Coordinates of C-alpha atoms in Angstrom, one line a residue:
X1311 CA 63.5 -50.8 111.0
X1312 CA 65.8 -53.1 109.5
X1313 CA 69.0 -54.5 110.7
X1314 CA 71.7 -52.9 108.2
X1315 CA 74.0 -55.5 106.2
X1316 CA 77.3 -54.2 108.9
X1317 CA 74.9 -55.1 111.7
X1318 CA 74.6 -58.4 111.0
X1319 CA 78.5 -59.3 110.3
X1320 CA 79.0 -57.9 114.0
X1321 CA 76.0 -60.4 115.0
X1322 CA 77.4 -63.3 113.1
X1323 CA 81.1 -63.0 114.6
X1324 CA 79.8 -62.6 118.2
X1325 CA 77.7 -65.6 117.7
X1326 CA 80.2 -67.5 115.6
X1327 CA 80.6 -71.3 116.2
X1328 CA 81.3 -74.2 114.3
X1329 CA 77.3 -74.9 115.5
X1330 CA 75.9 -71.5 113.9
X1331 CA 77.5 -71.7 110.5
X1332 CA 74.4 -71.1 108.5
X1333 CA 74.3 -67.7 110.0
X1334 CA 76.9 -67.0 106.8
X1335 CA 74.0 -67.4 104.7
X1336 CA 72.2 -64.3 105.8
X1337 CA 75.6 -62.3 105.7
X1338 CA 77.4 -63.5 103.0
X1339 CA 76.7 -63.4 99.3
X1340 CA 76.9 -66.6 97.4
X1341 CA 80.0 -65.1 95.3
X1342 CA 82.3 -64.1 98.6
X1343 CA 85.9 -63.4 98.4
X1344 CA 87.3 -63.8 101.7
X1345 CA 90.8 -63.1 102.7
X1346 CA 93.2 -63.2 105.6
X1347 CA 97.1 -63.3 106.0
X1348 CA 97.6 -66.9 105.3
X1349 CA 94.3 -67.9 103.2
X1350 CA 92.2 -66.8 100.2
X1351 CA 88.0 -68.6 100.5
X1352 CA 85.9 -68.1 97.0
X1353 CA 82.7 -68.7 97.4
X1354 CA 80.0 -69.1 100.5
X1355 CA 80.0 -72.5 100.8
X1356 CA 84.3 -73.1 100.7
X1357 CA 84.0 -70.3 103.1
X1358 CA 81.7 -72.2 105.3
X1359 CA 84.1 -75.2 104.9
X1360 CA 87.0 -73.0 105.9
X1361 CA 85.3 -71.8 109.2
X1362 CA 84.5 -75.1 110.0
X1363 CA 87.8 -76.4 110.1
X1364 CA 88.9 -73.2 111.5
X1365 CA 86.5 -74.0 114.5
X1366 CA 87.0 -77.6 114.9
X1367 CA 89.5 -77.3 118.2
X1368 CA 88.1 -74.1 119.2
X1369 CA 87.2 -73.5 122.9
X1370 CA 86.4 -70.6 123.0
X1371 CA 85.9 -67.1 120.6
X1372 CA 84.9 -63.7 120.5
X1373 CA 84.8 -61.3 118.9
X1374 CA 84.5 -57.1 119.9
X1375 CA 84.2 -54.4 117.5
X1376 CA 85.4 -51.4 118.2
X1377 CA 85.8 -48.5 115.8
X1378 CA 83.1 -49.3 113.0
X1379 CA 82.9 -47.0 110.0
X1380 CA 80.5 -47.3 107.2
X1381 CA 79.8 -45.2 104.4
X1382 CA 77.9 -46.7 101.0
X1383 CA 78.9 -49.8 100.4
X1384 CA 82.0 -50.4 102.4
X1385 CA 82.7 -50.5 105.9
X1386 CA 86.0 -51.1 108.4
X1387 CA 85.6 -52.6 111.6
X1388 CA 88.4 -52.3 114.1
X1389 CA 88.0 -55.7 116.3
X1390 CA 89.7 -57.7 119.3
X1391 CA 89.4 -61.8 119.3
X1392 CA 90.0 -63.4 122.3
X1393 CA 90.6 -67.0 121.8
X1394 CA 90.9 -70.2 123.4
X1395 CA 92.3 -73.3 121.0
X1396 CA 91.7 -76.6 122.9
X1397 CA 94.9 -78.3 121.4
X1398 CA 97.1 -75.5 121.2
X1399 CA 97.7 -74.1 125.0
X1400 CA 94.7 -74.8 126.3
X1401 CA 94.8 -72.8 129.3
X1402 CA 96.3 -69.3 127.0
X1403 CA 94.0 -67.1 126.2
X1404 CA 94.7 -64.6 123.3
X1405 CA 93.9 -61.6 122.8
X1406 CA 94.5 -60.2 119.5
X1407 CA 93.6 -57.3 117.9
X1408 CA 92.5 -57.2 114.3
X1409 CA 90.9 -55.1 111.1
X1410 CA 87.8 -56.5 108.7
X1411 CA 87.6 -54.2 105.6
X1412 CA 84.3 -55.2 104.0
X1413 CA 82.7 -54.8 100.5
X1414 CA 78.5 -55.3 100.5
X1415 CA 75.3 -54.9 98.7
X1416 CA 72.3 -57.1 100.6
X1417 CA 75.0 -59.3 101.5
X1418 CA 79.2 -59.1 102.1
X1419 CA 80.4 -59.7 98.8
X1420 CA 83.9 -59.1 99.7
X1421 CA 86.0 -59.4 103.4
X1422 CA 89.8 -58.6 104.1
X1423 CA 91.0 -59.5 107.8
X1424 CA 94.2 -58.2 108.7
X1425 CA 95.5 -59.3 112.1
X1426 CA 99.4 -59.9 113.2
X1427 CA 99.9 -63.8 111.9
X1428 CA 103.0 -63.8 114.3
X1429 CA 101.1 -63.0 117.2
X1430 CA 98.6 -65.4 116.4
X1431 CA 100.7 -68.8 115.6
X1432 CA 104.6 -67.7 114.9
X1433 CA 105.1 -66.8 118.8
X1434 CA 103.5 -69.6 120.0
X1435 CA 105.7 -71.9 118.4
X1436 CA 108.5 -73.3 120.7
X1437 CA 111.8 -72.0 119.3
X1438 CA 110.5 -70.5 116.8
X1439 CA 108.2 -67.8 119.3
X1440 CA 111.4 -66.4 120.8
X1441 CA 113.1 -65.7 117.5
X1442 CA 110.1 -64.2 116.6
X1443 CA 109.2 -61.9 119.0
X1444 CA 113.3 -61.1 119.6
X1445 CA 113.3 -60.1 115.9
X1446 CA 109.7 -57.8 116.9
X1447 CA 112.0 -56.0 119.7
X1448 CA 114.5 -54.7 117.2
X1449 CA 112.1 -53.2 114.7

């Protein structure tokens, strides 16, 4: 039995590393669009690139899926990251909850993360974090 195409994005992003990035090869197709709140990647190897740097102060990541629908050739996957930056409080560890909406034929051809950016940097921020989550506590 093979390993289906949504199988392997799960694998990848609980093995992800700035050490396992040519795991993206067997996931990704050459011609990927990937997109998140703050960043656009065309193409597997600026995507690789991307993640790299992404992964560079890193101390820790992971990744759990939780509600996973696929049907055809697209699939959601509900997810929770829990992150560790060594630079950026190094002792905090974030939780944050998250969306991948993916597009595939043998390989992800097209992924769309959505997360709250706030959450992930804007609170964080001396200052800047308070007004931020005061401004969350009116909506």
């Amino acid at each position: 039995m093979s390993v289906s195409i949504v199988d392997r994005f799960q694998n990848l992003y609980r093995h992800l590393s700035a050490d396992s990035l040519d795991l993206l090869d067997g996931v990704y197709a050459e011609d990927i669009v990937f997109t998140e709140p703050i960043h656009r990647v065309e193409g597997r190897a600026a995507l690789k690139d991307y993640f790299r740097r992404m992964n560079e102060n890193v101390a820790e990541i992971d990744f759990r899926f939780a509600d996973v629908c696929a049907q055809d050739d697209r699939a959601s996957l509900a997810w929770t990251m829990t992150l560790r930056h060594q630079r950026f409080r190094p002792r905090e560890v974030l939780e944050l909850p998250g969306a991948s909406f993916i597009h595939f034929a043998d390989r992800v051809h097209y992924h769309r993360d959505y997360f709250d950016l706030g959450a992930m940097i804007y609170e964080r921020v001396p200052v800047l974090g308070t007004m931020v989550c005061a401004v969350k506590s009116r909506l």
